[in-house]
CSV table of C-alpha atoms in Angstrom, one decimal:
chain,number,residue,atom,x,y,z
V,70,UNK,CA,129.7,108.5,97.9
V,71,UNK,CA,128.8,104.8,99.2
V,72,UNK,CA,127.6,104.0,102.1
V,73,UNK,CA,126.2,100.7,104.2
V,74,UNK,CA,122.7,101.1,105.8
V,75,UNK,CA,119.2,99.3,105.5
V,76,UNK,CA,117.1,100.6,102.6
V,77,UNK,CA,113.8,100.0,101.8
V,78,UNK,CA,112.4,98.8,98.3
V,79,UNK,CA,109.6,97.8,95.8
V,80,UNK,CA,109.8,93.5,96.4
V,81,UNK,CA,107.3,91.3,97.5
V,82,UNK,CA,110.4,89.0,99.2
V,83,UNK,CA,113.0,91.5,100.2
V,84,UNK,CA,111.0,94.7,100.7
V,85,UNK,CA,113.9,95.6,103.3
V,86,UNK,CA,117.5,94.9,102.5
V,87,UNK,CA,121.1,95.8,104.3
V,88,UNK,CA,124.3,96.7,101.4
V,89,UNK,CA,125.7,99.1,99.8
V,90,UNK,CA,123.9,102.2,98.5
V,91,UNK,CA,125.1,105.3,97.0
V,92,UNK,CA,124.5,108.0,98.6
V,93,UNK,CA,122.9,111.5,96.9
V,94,UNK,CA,123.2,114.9,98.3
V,95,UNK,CA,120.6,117.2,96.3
V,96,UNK,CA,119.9,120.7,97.9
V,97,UNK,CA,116.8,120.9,100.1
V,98,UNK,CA,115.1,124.1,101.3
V,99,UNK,CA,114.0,123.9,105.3
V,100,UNK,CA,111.0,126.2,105.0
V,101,UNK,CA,109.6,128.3,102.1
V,102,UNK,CA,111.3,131.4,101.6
V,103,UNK,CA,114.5,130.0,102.8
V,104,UNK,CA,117.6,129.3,100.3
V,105,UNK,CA,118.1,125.8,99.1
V,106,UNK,CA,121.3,124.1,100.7
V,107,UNK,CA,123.2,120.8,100.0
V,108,UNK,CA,123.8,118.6,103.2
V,109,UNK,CA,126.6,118.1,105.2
V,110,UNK,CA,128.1,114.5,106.7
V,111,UNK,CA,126.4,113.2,109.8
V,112,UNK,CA,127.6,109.7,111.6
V,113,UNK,CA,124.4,107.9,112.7
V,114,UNK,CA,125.4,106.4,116.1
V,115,UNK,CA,122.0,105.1,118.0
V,116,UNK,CA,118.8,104.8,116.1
V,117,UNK,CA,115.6,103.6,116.7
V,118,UNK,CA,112.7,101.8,115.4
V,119,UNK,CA,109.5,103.6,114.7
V,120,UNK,CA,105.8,102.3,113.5
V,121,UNK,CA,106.4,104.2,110.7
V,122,UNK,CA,109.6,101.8,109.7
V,123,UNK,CA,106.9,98.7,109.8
V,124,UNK,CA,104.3,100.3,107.6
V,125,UNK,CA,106.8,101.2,104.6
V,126,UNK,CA,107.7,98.1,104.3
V,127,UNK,CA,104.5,96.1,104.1
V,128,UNK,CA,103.8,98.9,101.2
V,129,UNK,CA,107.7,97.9,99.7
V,130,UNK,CA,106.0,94.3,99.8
V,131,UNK,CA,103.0,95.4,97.8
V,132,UNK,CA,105.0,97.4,95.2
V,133,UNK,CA,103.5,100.9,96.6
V,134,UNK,CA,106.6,102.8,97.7
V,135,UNK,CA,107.5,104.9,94.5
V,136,UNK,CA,106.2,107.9,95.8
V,137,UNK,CA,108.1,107.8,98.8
V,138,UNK,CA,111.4,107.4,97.1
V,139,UNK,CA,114.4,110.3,96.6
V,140,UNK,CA,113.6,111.7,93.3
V,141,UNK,CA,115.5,109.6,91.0
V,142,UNK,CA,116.1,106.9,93.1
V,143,UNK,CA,114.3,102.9,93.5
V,144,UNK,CA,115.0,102.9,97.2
V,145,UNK,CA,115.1,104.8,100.3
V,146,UNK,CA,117.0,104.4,103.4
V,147,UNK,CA,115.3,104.2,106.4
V,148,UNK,CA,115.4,105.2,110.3
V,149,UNK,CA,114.2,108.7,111.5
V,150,UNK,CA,114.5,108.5,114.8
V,151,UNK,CA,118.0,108.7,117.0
V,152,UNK,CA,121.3,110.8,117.8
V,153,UNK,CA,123.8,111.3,114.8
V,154,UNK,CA,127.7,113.0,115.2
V,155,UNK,CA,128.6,115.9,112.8
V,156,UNK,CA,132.5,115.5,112.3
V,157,UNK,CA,132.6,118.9,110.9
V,158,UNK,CA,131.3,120.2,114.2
V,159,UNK,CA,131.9,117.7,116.7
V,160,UNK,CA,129.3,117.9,117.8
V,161,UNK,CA,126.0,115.1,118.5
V,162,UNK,CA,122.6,116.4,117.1
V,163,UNK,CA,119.1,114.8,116.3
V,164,UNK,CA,117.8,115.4,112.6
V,165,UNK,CA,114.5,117.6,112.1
V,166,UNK,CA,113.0,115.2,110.1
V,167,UNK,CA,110.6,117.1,108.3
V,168,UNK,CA,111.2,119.8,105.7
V,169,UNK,CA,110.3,121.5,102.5
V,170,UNK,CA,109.2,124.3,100.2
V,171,UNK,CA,106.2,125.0,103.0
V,172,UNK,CA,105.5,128.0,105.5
V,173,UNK,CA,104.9,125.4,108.5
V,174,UNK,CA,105.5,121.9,107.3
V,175,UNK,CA,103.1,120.6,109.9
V,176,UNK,CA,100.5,122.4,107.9
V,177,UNK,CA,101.7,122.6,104.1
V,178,UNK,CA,99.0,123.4,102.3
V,179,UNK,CA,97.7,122.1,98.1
V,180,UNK,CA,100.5,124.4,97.2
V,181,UNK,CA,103.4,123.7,99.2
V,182,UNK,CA,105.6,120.6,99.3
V,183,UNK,CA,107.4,118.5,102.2
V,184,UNK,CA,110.2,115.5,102.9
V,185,UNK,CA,111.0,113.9,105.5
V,186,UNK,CA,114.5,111.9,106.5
V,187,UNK,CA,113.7,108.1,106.5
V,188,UNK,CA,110.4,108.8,105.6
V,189,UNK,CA,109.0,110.1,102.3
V,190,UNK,CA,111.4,112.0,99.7
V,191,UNK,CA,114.9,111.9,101.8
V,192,UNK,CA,117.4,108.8,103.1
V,193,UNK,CA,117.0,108.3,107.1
V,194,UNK,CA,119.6,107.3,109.5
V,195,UNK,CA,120.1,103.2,109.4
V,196,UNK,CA,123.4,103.8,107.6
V,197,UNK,CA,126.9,104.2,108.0
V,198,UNK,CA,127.2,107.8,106.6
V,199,UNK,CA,124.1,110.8,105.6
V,200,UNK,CA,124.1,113.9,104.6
V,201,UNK,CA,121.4,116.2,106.1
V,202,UNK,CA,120.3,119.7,105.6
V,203,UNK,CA,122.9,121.7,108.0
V,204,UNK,CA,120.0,123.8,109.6
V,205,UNK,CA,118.1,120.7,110.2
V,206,UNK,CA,120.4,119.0,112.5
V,207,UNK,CA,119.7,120.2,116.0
V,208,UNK,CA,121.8,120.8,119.0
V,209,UNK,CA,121.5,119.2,122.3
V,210,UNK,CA,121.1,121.3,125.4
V,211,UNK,CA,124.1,123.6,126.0
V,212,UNK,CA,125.5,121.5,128.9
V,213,UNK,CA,126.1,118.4,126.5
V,214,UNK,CA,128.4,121.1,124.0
V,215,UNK,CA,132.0,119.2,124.0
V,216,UNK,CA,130.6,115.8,124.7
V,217,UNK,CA,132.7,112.9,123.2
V,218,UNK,CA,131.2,109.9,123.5
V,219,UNK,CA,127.4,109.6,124.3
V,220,UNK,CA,126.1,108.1,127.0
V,221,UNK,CA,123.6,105.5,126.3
V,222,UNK,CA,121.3,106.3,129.0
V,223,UNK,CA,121.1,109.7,127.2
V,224,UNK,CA,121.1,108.1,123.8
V,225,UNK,CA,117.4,105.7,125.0
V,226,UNK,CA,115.9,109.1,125.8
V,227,UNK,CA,116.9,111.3,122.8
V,228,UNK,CA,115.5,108.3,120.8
V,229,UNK,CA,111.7,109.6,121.5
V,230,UNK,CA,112.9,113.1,120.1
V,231,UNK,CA,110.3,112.6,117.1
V,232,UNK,CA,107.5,110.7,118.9
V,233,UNK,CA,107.8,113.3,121.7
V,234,UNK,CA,107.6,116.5,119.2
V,235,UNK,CA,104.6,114.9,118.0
V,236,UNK,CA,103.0,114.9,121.6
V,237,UNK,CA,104.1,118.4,121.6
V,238,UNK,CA,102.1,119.5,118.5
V,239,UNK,CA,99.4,117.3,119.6
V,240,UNK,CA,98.8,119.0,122.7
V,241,UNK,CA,99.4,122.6,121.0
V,242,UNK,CA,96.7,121.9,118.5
V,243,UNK,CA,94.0,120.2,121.2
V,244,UNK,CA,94.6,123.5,123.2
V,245,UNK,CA,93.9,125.6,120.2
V,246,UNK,CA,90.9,124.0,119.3
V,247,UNK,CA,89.7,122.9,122.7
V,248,UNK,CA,89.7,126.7,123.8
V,249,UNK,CA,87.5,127.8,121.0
V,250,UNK,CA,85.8,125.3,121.7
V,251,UNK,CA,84.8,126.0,125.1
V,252,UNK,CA,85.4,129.0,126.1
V,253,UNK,CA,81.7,130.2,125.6
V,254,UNK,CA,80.7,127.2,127.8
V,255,UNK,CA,82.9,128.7,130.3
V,256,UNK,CA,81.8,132.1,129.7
V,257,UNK,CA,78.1,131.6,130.0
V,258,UNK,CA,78.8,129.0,133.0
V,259,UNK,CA,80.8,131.2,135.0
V,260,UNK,CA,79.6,134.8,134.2
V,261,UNK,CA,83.4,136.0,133.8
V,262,UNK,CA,84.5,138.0,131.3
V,263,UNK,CA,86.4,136.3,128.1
V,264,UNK,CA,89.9,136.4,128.8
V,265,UNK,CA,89.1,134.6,132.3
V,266,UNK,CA,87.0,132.2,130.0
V,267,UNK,CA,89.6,131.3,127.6
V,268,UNK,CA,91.7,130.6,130.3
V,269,UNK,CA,88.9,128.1,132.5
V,270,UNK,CA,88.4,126.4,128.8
V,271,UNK,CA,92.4,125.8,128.6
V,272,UNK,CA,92.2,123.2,131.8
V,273,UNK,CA,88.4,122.0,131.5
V,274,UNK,CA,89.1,120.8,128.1
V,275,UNK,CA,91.3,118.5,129.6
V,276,UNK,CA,89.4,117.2,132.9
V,277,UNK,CA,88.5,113.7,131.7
V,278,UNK,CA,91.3,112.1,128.9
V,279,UNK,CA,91.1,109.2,127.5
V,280,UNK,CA,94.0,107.8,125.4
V,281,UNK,CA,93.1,104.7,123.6
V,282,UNK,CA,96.3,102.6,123.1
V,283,UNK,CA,99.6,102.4,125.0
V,284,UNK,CA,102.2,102.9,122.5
V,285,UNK,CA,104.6,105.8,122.6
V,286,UNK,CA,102.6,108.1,121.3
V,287,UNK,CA,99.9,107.5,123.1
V,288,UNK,CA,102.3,107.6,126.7
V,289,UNK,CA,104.0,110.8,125.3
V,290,UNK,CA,100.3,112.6,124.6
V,291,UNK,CA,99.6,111.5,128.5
V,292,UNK,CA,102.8,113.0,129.9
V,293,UNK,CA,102.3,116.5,128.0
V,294,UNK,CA,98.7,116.8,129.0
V,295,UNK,CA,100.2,115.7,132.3
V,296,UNK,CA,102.7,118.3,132.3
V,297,UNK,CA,100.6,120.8,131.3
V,298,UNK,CA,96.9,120.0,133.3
V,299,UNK,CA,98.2,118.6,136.7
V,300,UNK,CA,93.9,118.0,137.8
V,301,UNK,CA,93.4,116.1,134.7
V,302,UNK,CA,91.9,112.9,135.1
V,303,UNK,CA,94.0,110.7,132.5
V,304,UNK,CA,93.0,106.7,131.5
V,305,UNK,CA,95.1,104.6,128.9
V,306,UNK,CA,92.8,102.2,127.7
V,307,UNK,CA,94.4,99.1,125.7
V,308,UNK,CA,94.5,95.6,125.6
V,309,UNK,CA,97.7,94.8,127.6
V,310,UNK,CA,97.3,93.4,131.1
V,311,UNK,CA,97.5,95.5,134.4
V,312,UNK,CA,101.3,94.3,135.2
V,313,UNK,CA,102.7,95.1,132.0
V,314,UNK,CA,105.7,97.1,132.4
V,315,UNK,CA,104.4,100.2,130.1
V,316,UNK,CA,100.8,100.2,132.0
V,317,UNK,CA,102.8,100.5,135.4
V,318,UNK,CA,105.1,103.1,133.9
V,319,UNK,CA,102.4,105.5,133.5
V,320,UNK,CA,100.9,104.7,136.9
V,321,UNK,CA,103.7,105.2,138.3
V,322,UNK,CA,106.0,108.2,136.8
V,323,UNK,CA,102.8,109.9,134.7
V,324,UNK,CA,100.2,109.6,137.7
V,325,UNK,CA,97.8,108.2,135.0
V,326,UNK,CA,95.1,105.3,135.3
V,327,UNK,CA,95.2,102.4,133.1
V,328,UNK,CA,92.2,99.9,132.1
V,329,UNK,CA,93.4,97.0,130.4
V,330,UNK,CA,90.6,96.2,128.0
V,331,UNK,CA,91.5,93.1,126.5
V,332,UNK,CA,88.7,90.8,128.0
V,333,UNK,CA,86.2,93.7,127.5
V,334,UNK,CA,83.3,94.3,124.2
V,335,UNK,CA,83.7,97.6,123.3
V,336,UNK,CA,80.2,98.1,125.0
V,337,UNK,CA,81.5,97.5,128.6
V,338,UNK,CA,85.3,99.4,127.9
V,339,UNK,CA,83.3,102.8,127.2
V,340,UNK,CA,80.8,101.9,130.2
V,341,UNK,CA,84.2,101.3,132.4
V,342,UNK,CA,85.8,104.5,131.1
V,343,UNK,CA,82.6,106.2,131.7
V,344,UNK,CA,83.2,104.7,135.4
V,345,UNK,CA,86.5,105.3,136.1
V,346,UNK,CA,86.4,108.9,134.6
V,347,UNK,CA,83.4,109.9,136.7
V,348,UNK,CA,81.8,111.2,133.2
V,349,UNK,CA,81.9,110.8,129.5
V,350,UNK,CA,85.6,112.0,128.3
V,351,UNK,CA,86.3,115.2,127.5
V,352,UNK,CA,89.2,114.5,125.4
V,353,UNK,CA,89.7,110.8,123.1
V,354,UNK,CA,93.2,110.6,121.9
V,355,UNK,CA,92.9,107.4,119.5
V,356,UNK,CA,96.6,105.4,119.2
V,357,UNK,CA,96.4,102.1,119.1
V,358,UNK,CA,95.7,101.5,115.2
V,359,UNK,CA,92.0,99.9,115.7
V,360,UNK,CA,89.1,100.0,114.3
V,361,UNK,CA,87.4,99.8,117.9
V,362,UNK,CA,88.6,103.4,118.9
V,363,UNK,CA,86.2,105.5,117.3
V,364,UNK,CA,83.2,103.0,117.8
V,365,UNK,CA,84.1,103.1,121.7
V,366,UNK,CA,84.1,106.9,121.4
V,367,UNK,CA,81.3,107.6,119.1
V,368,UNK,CA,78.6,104.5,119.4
V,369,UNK,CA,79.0,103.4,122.4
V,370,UNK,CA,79.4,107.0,124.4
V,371,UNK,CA,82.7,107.2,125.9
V,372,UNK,CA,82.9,110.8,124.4
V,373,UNK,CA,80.8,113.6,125.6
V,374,UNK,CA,79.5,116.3,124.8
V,375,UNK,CA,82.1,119.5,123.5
V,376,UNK,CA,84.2,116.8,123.6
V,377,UNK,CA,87.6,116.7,121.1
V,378,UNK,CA,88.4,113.4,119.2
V,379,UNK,CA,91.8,113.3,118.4
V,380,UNK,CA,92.5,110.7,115.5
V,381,UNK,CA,96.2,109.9,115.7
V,382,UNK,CA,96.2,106.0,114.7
V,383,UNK,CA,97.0,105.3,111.1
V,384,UNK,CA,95.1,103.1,109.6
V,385,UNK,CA,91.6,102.7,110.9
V,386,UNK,CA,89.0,104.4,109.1
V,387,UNK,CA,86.6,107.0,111.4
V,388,UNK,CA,82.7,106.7,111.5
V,389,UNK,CA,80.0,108.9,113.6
V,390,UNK,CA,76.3,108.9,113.2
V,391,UNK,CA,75.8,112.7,112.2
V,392,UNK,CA,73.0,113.4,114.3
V,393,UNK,CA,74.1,112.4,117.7
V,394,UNK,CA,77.7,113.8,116.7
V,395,UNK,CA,76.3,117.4,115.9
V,396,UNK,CA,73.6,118.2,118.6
V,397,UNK,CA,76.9,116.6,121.0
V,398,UNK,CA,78.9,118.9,119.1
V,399,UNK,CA,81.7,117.1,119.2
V,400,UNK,CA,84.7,118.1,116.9
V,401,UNK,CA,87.4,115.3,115.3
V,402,UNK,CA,91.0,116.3,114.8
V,403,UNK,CA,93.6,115.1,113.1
V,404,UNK,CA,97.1,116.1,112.4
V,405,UNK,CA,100.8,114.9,111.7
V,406,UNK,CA,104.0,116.1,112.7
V,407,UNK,CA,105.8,118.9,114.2
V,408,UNK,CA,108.3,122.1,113.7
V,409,UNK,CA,111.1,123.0,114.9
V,410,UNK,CA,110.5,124.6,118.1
V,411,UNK,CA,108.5,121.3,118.8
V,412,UNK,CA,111.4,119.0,118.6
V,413,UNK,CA,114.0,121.6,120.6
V,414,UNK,CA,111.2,121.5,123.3
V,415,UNK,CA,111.1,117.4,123.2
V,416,UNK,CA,114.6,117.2,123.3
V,417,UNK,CA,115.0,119.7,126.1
V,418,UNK,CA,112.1,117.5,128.0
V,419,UNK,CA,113.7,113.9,127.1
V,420,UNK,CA,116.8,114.9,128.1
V,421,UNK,CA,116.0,115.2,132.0
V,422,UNK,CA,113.2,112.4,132.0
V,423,UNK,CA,113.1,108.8,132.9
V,424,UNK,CA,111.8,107.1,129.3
V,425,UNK,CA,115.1,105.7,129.0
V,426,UNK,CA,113.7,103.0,130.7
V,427,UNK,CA,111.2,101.6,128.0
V,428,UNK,CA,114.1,101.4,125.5
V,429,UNK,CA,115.4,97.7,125.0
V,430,UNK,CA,118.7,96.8,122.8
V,431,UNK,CA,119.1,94.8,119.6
V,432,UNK,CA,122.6,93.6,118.7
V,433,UNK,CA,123.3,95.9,115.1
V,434,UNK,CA,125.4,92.3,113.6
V,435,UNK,CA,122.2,90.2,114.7
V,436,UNK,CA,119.6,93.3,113.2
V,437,UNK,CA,121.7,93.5,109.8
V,438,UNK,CA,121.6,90.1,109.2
V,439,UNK,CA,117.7,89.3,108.8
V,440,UNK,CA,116.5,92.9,109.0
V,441,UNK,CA,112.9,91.6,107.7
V,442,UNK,CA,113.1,88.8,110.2
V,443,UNK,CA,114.3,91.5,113.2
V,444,UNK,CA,110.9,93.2,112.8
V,445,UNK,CA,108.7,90.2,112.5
V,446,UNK,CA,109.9,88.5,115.0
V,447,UNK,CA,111.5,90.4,117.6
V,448,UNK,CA,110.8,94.8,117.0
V,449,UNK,CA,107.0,94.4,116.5
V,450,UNK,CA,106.5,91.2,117.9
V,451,UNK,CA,104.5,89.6,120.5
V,452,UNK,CA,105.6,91.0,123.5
V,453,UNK,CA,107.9,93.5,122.2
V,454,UNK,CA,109.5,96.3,124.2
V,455,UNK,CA,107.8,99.9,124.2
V,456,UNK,CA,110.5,100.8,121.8
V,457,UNK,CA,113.6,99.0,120.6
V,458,UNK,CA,116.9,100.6,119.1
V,459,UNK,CA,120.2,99.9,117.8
V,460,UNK,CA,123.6,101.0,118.7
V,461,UNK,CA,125.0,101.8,115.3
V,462,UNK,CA,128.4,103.6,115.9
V,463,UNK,CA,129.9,102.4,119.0
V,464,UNK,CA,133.1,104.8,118.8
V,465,UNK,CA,130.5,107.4,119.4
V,466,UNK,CA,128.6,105.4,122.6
V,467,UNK,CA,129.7,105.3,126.5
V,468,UNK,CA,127.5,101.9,127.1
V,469,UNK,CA,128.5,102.4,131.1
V,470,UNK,CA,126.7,106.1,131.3
């Protein structure tokens, strides 16, 4: 079958194109153990933009995407993030991107093997028509079941479905490390007996965060530690100024404090940090994609000691001087992705927030036109929204709700 969509592809010039692509449908296993099935039709309706997007195509430009491709194919649609409509169900669901022959695809291990939609292995969502793994298209909350048309207030929040699973995993794996961690600094502190130590380490892992970088990762890490550690004393550190519109949203609906560090060295951020934290962090949740991230944390001090350095930027390379690092003993983490139960959570979360609010339109006709020019200069551009979307079904989208 044939479809219309954006596709990415091995070329210096056109790494990213809009046509006509041919859609395949080979059978794909959810988790290991678990019978291989073909997909069934999904209508994408509202998608959105993602970091990830920009990255595969600078590697289409330098001729490095053939791994990533479906297995017999020389491109791969993109988009993973968004609301699609299942006509044999009638229903709207957002795709679980990631898959494969793996016990936890979070965690596959030498052995075991992943995809993920619009990603690595499997077509994404910027099309007209997909076919997805049935299992691996979720429902909405039970009080959306017979929904028509989606409202696109609704639509701006499901949008973060993916980023926000992440935050969920995130958090789940800093509280399972962070509580070994601790816990025997808690017990020998406090004189209690383990369980009552475990349970102290759960919150004081989390009294002093830092989260370098104020993309949506980054604000969706905030809001779960939020969430989950009301005392915890949370600063987004990045370069944009104090009256940006994303450093006032987590002032404002996270409870969070913000240090714009644009005119700073890296020197005098961790010294501020230090400052405004009352203390050396106790959690550094890198984002931002630069190099200055772990030399704030590790050189110049803004992490303490026991403290967890969680490496979720892409990109920049990590570097500790061994001996301060182990008598600190500090741990770095670093992890991708999320499961199932990860994403229901996020949706379930999204669903009665206020994110809608950092979403900003483009215009599909003017996006399909110059797709490379629509991420230059306006998606990851100067001055660009938190995130940025694209109504691509209006049938299926109540623009007034």
């Amino acid at each position: 079958m044939k479809t219309y969509g954006t596709y990415f592809q091995n070329d210096r010039e056109h790494p990213l194109r809009y046509g006509e692509i041919n859609l395949i449908n080979p059978p794909r296993r959810r988790l290991r153990g678990e019978p291989e099935k073909t997909g069934i039709e999904a209508l994408p309706v509202f998608c959105g933009f993602c970091g990830t997007d920009w990255e595969l195509m600078r590697m289409g430009r330098r001729g490095e995407l053939t791994p990533k491709f479906p297995e017999g194919q020389t491109r791969l649609i993109n988009g993973h993030e968004g609301v699609v409509w299942v006509p044999g169900e009638k229903r709207f669901a957002i795709v679980l991107i990631r898959g494969g022959d793996s016990y936890d695809p979070t965690r596959f291990t030498e052995d075991e093997t992943y995809f993920e939609y619009g990603c690595d292995g499997a077509d994404g969502i910027f099309c007209d028509l997909g076919y997805f793994h049935p299992d691996m298209l979720l429902h909405l909350p039970e009080k959306y079941d017979g929904l028509e048309k989606l409202p696109l207030s609704l639509a701006k929040k499901l949008v973060f479905s993916d980023p926000y699973a992440c935050a969920v995993f995130q958090h789940e794996r800093m509280c399972d490390i962070g509580v070994a961690q601790n816990f025997r600094v808690e017990l020998a502190k406090q004189h209690c007996s383990e369980q009552e130590a475990r349970k102290a380490a759960y919150d004081s892992t989390f009294a002093r965060v830092v989260i370098f970088g104020l993309g949506t990762t980054g604000l969706f890490i905030g809001d779960q530690i939020r969430r989950n550690h009301p005392s915890a004393r949370i600063l987004f550190t990045a370069r944009s100024g104090e009256e940006s519109a994303k450093a006032q949203f987590v002032k404002q609906e996270l409870g969070c404090d913000y240090l714009s560090c644009g005119a700073l060295s890296e020197e005098q951020t961790a010294a501020v940090i230090d400052e405004r934290l009352g203390g050396a962090a106790t959690v550094f949740v890198g984002t931002s994609g630069s190099e200055a991230e772990h030399r704030v944390a590790f050189d110049y001090g803004a992490l303490g000691c026991n403290g967890i350095y969680n490496s979720f930027s892409l990109g920049p390379k990590v570097a500790f001087d061994s001996m301060p690092f182990g008598f600190k003993n500090q741990i770095i983490l670093s992890s991708i992705n999320f499961t199932q139960s990860h994403m229901q959570k996020a949706i379930s979360i999204l669903c009665e927030s206020k994110f809608d609010r950092l979403v900003e339109l483009i215009d599909k006709q003017t996006f399909i036109a110059d797709p490379i020019g629509a991420y230059e200069n306006t998606i990851y551009a100067k001055g660009a929204p938190l995130k940025t979307a694209v109504v691509w079904n209006e049938a299926f989208l109540d623009r007034e709700a």
